Short mmCIF file of C-alpha atoms and ligand atoms in Angstrom, two decimals:
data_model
loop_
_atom_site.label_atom_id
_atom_site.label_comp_id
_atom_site.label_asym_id
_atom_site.label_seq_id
_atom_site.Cartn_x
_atom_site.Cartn_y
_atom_site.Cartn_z
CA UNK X 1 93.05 103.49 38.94
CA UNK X 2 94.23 106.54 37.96
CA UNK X 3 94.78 109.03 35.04
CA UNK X 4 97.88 107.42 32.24
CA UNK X 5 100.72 110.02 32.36
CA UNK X 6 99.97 109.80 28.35
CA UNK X 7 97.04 112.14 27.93
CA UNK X 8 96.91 115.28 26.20
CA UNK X 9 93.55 116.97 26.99
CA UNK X 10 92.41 119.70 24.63
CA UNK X 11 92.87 123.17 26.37
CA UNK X 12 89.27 123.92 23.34
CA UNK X 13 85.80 122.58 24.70
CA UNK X 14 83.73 121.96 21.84
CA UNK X 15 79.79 121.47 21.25
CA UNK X 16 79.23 117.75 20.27
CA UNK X 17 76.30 117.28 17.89
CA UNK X 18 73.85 117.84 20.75
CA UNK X 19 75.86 121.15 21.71
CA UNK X 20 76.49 119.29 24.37
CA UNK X 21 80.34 120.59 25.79
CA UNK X 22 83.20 118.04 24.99
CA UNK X 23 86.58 118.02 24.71
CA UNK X 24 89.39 115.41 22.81
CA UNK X 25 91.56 113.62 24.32
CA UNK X 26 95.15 112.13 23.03
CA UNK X 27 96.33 108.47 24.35
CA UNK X 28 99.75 108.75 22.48
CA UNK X 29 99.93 105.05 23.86
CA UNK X 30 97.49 104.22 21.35
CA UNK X 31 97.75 107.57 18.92
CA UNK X 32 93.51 107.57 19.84
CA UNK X 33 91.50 110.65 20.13
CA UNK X 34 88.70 110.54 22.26
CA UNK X 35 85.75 112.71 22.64
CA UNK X 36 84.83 112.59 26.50
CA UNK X 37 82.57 114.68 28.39
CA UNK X 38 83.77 118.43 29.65
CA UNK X 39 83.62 117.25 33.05
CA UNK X 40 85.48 114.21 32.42
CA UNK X 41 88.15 115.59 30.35
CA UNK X 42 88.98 118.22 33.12
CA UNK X 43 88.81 114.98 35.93
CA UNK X 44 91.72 113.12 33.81
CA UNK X 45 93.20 116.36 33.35
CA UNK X 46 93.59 117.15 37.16
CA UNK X 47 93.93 113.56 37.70
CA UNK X 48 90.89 113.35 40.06
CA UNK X 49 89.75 109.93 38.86
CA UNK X 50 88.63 108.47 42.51
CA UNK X 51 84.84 109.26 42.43
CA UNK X 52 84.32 108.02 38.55
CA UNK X 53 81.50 105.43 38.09
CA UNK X 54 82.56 101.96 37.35
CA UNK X 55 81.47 101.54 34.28
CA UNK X 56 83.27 104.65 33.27
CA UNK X 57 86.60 103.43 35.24
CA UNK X 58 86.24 99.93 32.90
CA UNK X 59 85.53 101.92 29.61
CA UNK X 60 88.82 103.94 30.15
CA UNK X 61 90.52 101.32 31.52
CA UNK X 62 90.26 99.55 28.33
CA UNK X 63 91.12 102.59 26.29
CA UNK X 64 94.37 102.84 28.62
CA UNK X 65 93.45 106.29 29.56
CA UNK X 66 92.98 105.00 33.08
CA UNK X 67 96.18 102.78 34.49
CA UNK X 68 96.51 101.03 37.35
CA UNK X 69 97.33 102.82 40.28
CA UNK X 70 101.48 102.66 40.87
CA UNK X 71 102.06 101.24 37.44
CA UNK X 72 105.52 101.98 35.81
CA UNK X 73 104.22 103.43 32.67
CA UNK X 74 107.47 104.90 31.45
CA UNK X 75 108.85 101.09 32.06
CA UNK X 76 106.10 99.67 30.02
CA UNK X 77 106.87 101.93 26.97
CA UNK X 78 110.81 101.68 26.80
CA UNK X 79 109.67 97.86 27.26
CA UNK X 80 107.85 98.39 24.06
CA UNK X 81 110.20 99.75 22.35
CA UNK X 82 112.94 97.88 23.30
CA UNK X 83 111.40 94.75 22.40
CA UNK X 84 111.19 96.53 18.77
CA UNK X 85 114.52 96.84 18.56
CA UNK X 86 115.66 93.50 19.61
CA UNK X 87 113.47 91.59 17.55
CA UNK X 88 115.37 89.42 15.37
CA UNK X 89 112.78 89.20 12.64
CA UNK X 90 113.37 92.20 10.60
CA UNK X 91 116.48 93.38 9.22
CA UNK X 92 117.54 97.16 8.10
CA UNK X 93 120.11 98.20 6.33
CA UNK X 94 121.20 101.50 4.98
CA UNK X 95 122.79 101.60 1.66
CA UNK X 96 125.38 104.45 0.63
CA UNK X 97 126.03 103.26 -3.32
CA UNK X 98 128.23 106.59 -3.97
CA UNK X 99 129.80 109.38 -1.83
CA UNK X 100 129.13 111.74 -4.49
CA UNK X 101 125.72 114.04 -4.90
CA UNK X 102 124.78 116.06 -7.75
CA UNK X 103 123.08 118.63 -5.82
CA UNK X 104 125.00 121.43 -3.01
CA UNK X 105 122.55 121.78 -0.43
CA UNK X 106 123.69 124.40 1.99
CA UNK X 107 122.60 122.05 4.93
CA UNK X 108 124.08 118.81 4.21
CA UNK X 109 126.81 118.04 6.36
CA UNK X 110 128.10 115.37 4.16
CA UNK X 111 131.45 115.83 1.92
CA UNK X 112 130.95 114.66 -2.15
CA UNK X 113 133.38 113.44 -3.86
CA UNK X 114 133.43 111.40 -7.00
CA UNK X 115 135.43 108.34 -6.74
CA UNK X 116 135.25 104.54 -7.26
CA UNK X 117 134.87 102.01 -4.45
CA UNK X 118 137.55 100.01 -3.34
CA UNK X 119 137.48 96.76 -5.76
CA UNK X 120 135.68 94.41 -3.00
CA UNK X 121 133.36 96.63 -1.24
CA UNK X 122 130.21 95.54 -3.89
CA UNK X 123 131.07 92.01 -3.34
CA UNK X 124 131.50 92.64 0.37
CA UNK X 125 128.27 94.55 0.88
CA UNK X 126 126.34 91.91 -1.45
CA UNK X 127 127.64 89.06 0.91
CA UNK X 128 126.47 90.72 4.09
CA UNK X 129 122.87 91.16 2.93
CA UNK X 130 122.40 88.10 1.55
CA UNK X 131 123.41 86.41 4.67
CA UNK X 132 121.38 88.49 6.64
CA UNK X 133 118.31 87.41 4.04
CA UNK X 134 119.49 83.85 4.60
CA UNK X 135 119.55 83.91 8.30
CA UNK X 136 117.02 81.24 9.72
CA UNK X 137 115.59 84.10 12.09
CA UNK X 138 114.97 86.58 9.49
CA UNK X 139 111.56 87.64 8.05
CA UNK X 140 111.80 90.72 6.70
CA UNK X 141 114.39 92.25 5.16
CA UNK X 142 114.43 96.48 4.38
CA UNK X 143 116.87 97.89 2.47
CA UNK X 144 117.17 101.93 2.04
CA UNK X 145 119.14 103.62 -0.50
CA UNK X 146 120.52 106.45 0.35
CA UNK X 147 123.07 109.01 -0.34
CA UNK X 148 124.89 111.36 -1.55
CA UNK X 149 122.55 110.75 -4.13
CA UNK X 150 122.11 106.95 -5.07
CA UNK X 151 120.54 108.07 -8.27
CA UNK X 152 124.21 108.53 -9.46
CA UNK X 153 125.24 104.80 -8.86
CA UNK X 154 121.95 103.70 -10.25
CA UNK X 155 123.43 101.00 -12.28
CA UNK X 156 125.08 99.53 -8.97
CA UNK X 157 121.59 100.08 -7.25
CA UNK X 158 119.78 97.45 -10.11
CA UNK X 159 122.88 95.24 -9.92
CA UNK X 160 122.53 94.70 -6.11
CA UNK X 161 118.58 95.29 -5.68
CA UNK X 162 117.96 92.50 -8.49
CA UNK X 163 120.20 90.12 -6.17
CA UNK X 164 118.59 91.18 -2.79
CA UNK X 165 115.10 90.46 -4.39
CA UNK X 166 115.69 86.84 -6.11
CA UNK X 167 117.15 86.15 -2.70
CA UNK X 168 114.39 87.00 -0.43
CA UNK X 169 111.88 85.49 -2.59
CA UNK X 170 114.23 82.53 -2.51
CA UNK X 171 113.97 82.32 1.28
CA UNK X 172 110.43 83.52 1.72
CA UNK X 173 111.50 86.62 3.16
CA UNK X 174 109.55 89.27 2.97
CA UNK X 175 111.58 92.32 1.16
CA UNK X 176 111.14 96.01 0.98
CA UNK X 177 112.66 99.05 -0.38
CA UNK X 178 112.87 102.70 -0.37
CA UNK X 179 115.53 105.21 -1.86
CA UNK X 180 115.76 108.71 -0.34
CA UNK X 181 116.89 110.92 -3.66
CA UNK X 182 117.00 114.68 -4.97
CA UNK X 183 115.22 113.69 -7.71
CA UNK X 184 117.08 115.59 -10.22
CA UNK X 185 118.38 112.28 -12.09
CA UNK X 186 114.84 110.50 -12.00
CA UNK X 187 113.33 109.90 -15.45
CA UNK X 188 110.20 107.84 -16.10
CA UNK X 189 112.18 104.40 -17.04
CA UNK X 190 114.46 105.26 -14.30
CA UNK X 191 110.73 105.08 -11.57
CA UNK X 192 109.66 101.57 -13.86
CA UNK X 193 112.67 100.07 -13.08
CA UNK X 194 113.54 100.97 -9.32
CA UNK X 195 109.40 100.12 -8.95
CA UNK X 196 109.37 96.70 -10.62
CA UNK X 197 112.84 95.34 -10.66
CA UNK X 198 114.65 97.06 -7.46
CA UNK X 199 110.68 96.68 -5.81
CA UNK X 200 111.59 100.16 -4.26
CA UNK X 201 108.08 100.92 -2.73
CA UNK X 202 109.25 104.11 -0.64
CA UNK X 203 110.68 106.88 -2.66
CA UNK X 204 111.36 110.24 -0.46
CA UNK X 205 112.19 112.92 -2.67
CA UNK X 206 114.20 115.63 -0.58
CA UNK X 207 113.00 119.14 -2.60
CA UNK X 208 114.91 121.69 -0.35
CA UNK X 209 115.59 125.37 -0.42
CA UNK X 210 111.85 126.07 -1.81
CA UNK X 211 111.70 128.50 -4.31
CA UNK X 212 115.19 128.63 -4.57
CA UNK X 213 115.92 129.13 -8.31
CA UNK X 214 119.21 126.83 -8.35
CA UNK X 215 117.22 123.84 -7.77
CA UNK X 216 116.06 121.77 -10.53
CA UNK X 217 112.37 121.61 -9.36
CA UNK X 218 110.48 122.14 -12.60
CA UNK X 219 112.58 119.02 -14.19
CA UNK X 220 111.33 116.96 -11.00
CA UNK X 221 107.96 117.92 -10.91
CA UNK X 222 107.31 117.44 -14.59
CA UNK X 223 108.67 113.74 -14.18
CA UNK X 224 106.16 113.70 -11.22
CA UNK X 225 103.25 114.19 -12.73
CA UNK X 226 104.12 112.07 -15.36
CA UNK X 227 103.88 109.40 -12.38
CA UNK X 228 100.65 110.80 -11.36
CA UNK X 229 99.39 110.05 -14.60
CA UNK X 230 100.43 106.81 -14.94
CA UNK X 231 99.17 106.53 -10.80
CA UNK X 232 97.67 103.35 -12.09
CA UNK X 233 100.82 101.29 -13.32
CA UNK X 234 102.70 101.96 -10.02
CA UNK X 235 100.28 100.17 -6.87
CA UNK X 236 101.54 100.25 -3.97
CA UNK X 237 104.13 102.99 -4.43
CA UNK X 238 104.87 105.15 -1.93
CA UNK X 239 105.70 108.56 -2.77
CA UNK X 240 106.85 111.41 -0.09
CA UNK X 241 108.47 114.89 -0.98
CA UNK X 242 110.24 116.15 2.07
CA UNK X 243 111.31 119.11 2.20
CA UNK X 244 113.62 120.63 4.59
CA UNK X 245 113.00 124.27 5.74
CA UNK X 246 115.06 126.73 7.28
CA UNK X 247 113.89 130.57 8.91
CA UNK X 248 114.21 131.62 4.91
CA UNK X 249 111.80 129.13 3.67
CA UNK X 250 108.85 129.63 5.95
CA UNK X 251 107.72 132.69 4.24
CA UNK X 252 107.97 130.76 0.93
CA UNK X 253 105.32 127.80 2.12
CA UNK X 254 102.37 129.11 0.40
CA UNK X 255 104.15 129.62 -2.92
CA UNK X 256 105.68 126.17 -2.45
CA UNK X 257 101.65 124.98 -1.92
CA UNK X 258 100.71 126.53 -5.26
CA UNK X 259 103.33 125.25 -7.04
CA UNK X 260 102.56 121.43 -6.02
CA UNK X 261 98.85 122.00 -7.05
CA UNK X 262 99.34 123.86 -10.42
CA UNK X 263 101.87 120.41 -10.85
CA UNK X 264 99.08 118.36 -10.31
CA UNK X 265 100.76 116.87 -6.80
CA UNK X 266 97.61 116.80 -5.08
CA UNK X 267 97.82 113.57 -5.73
CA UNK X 268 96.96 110.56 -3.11
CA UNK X 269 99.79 108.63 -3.81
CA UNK X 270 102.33 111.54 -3.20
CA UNK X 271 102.52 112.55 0.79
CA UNK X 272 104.10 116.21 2.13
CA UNK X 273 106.69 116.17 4.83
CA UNK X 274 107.60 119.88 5.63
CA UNK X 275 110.11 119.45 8.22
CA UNK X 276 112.99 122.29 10.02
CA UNK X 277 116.33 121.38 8.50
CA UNK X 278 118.01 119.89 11.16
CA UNK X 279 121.48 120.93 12.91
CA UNK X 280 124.07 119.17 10.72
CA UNK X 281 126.71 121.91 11.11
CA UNK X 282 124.40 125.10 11.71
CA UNK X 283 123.99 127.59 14.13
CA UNK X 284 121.93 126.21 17.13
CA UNK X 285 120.28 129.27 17.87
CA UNK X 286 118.95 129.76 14.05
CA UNK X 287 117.57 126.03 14.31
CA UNK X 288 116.38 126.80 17.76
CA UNK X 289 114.15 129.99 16.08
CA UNK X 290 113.07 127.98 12.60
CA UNK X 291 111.55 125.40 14.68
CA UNK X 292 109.41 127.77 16.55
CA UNK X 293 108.36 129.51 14.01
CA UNK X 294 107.81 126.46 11.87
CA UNK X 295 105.64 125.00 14.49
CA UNK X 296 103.63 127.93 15.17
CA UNK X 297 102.96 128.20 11.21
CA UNK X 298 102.58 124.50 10.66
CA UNK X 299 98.57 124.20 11.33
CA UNK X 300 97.97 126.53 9.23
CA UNK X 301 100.00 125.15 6.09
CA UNK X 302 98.31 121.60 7.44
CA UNK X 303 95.00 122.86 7.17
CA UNK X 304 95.55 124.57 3.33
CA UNK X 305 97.14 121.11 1.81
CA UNK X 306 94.52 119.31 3.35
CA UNK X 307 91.71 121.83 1.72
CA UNK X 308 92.93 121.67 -1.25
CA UNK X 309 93.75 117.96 -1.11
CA UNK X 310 97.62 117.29 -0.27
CA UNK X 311 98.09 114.44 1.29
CA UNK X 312 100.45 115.30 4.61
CA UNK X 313 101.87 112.85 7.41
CA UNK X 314 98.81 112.40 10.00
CA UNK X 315 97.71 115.45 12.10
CA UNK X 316 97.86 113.17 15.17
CA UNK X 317 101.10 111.84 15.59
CA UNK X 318 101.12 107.97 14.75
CA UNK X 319 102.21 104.56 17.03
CA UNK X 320 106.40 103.88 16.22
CA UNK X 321 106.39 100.78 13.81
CA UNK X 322 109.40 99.19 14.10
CA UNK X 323 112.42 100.72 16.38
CA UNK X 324 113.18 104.56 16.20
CA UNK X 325 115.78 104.58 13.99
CA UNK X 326 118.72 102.47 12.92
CA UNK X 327 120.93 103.90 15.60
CA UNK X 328 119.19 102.17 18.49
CA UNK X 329 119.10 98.54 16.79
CA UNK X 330 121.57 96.48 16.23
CA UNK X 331 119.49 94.48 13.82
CA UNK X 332 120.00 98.23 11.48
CA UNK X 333 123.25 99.29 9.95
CA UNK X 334 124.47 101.54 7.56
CA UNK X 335 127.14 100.95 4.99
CA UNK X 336 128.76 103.84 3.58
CA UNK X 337 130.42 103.83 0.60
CA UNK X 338 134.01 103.96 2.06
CA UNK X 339 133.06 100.77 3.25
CA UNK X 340 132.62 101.32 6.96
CA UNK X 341 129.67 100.48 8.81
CA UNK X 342 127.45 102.85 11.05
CA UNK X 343 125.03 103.34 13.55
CA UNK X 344 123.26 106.34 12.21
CA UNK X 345 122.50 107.42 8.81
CA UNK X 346 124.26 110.67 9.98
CA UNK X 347 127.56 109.12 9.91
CA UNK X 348 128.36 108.41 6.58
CA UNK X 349 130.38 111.01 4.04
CA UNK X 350 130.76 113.28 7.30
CA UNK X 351 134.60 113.62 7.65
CA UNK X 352 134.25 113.83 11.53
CA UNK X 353 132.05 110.67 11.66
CA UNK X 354 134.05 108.06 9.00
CA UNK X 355 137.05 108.88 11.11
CA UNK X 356 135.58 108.50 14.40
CA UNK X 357 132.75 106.36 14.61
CA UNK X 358 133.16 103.47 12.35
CA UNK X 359 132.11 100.70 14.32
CA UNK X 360 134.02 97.84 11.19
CA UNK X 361 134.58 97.63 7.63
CA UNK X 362 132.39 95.48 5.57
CA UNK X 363 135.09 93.97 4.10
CA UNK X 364 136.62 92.99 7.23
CA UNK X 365 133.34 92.29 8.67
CA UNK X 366 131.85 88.61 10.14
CA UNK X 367 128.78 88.30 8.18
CA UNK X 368 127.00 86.34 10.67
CA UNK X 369 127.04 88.77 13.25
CA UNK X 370 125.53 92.14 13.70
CA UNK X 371 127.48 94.64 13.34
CA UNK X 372 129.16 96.12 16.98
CA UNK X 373 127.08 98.27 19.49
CA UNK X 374 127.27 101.93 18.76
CA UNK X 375 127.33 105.27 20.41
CA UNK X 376 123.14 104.90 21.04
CA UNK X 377 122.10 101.25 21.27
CA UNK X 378 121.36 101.69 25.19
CA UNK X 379 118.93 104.58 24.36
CA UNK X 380 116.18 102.86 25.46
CA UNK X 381 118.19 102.25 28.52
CA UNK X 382 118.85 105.98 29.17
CA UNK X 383 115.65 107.30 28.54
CA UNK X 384 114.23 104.61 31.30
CA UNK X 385 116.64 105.46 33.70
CA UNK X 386 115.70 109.26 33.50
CA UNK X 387 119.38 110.36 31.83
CA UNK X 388 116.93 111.91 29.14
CA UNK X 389 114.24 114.94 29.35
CA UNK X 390 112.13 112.77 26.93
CA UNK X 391 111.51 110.46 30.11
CA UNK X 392 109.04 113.19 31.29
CA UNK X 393 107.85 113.72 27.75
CA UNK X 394 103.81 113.06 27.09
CA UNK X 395 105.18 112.10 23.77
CA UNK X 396 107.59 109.61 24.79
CA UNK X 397 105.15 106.29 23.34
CA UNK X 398 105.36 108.27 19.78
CA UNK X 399 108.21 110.14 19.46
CA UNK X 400 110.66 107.88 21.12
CA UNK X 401 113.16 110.60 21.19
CA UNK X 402 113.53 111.41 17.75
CA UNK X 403 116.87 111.58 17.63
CA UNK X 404 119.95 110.79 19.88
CA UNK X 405 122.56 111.83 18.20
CA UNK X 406 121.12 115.65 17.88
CA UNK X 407 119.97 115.08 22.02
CA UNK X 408 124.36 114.36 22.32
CA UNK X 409 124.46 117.42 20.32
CA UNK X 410 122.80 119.60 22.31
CA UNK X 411 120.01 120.09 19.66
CA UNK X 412 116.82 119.42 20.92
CA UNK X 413 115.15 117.40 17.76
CA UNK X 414 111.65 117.16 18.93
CA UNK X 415 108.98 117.48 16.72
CA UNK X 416 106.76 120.53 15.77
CA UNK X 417 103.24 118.45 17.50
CA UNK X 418 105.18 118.74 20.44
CA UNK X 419 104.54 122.50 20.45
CA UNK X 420 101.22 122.63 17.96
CA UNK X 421 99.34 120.00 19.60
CA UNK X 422 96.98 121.73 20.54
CA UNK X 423 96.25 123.77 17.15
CA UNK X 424 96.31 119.98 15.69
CA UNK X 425 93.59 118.72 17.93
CA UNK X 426 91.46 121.71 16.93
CA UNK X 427 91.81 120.72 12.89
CA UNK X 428 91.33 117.29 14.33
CA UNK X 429 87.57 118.57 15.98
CA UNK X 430 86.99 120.65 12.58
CA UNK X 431 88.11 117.55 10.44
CA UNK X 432 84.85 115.32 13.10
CA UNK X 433 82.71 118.21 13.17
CA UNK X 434 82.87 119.77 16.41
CA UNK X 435 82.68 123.21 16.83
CA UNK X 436 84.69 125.38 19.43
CA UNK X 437 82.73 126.18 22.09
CA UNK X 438 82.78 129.77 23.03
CA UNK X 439 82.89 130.43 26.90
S1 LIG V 1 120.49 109.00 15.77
FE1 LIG V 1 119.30 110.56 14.68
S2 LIG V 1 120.41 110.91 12.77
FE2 LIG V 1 121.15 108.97 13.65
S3 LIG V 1 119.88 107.40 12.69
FE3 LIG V 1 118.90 107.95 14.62
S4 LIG V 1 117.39 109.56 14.07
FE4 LIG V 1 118.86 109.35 12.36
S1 LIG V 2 112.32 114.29 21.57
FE1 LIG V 2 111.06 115.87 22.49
S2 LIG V 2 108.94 115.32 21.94
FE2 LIG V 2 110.22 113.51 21.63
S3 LIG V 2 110.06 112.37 23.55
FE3 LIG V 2 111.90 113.65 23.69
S4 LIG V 2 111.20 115.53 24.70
FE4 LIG V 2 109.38 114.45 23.93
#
């Protein structure tokens, strides 16, 4: 047996209860942390497994941290994954109700414009999904709503949703929901009704440019903790404010903390996602220098919204549900409001994109088949066959690449635990009461 190419060892020993000298260790095949022994930790570091007792070997061998000797782990996990994204069972599709947005954010790579539909593309969109709900193989069914900003064709979103949900209850499928929106057109009957009728149980609010005075935040977050008040009349809801931040924002973090207490957002059902705005058209090198200094500040944002009790996305980076992300499924589409049909959520309302990487139109499209391969459904396929530096990666079984498009980019989209992992496992060790051991 030897050592799984999946570990991250602690670089920190800590004192267990007994003082005696541990360290934790990361399967990101199984998102575990284990405490192990000093000696043992710095054996599966240096994989120098050979001379470990048996009933040690078994122990990790069951925890995966020990593999069989000439195993193809990196096979096994784009196995995994792969078999994700072929599965049959559950359906995805990305929902673009309007081109236009109410909000400018600097980032966005997408071009608003107001403007109706063509006459059939409802119709046409309405007939896809309900086939798809209808196919014998299907058992779940997701549908995102997403923008420009949906909120703006929110009588289109009840129309459709109500449809979609008589439909899958029809057919015993299970259905689920989630609308990514700037918030600024949410009212209180607006959250009943996507909640109960449109059973939207995901809501990502995207509050960007932090402290940025154009932004319509104090509307939003006095609508939000109207929702926190009523917590009890929305189960089940999901609630995540992401916001993006670029090398401006990071100074702003602590005032943006603040803020979501004095508001009252510290608030189980609402979860934090601070992410670095990603490279839709700008400079590499500026992206390049808010992600490392984003990651180096992260642990200590993480441990402030966790003391004063914000919820944020786990410190330890959690197992891939379903399949990374639309682009590498072809059971996952996206239908922009122009009617064409994408790969990646990237695609739609970007000028370069509808022109060049519309894979049909919906209205032209066979409803009974999935829609055409894109630019990234043999990602799996590239990463196992090494054409990918995330087929090295210790974070391969969780991160899955994050993102091919930005990888054909040139961006490098990994994720700030790649680079704070090691801070994280240490608020991990605080968070089970270890204590750093000082050598
Ligand atoms: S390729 Fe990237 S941008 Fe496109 S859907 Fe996947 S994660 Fe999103
Ligand atoms: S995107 Fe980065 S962190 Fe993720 S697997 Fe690839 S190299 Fe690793």
């Amino acid at each position: 047996m030897r050592a799984s190419r999946y570990l991250v060892v602690s670089d920190t020993v800590y004192a267990d209860g007994r003082g005696n000298p541990v360290r934790l260790v990361l399967n990101t095949r199984t998102s575990r942390v284990c405490t192990l022994g000093d000696n043992l930790a710095w054996a599966l570091r240096h994989g120098d497994c050979a001379t470990l007792p048996v009933e040690v070997s078994d122990q990790l061998s069951d925890l995966k941290i020990l593999v069989p000797e000439g195993r193809d782990e990196l096979t096994d996990v784009m196995d995994e994954q792969r078999a994700k994204a072929r599965s049959l069972a559950s359906l995805n599709y990305v929902l673009v109700p309007t081109g236009y947005c109410n909000l400018g954010c600097e980032y966005c790579g997408q071009v608003h414009v107001r403007g109706k539909t063509s006459a059939n593309h409802r119709g046409a969109v309405r007939d896809r999904i309900l086939r798809g709900i209808r196919r014998p193989s299907t058992e779940e069914v997701q549908v995102g709503w997403f923008g420009g900003e949906p909120l703006m064709a929110y009588a289109i979103v009840r129309d459709l949703a109500r449809q979609f949900v008589e439909a899958a209850e029809a057919e015993g499928v299970r259905y689920r929901s989630r609308m990514t929106t700037g918030g600024a057109l949410l009212t209180m009957p607006k959250l009943r009704a996507l909640y109960e009728e449109c059973r939207i149980s995901s809501l990502c609010l995207t509050m960007d440019g932090i402290g940025d005075r154009r932004s319509p935040h104090e509307q939003i977050l006095s609508v939000l903790a109207d929702l926190v008040a009523h917590a009890d009349e929305f189960p089940g809801l999901r609630l995540t404010i992401r916001s993006s931040l670029d090398v401006k924002d990071v100074n702003r973090v602590d005032a943006f903390i603040d803020a979501m207490v004095s508001a009252g957002l510290n608030h189980p059902m609402i979860e934090f996602d601070l992410r670095v705005v990603q490279g839709w058209s700008n400079d590499a090198s500026t992206t390049r220098t808010a992600r490392q200094r984003f990651a180096a500040a992260e642990p200590r944002w993480l441990r402030r919204m966790h003391e004063v009790g914000m919820v944020t996305r786990t410190l330890i980076p959690a197992q891939l549900r379903g399949p990374l992300c639309p682009a590498v499924t072809r059971t996952a589409e996206v239908i922009s409001s122009s009617g064409a049909i994408f790969s990646c959520t990237e695609h739609p309302l970007v000028p370069e994109h509808e022109q060049g990487d519309v894979l049909e139109l919906v209205e032209h499209a066979d409803h009974d088949r999935q829609r055409p391969a894109g630019r990234y459904d043999d990602w799996h396929d590239r990463i196992n066959r090494g054409e990918q530096s995330c087929a090295g990666c210790v974070f391969l079984p969780v991160c899955g690449g994050s993102c091919p498009k930005h990888w054909g980019e040139g961006n490098s989209p990994c994720p700030s635990y790649k680079f704070n992992i090691q801070q994280r496992l240490d608020l991990e060790a605080a968070r089970t009461g270890l204590t750093p051991l000082l050598t």
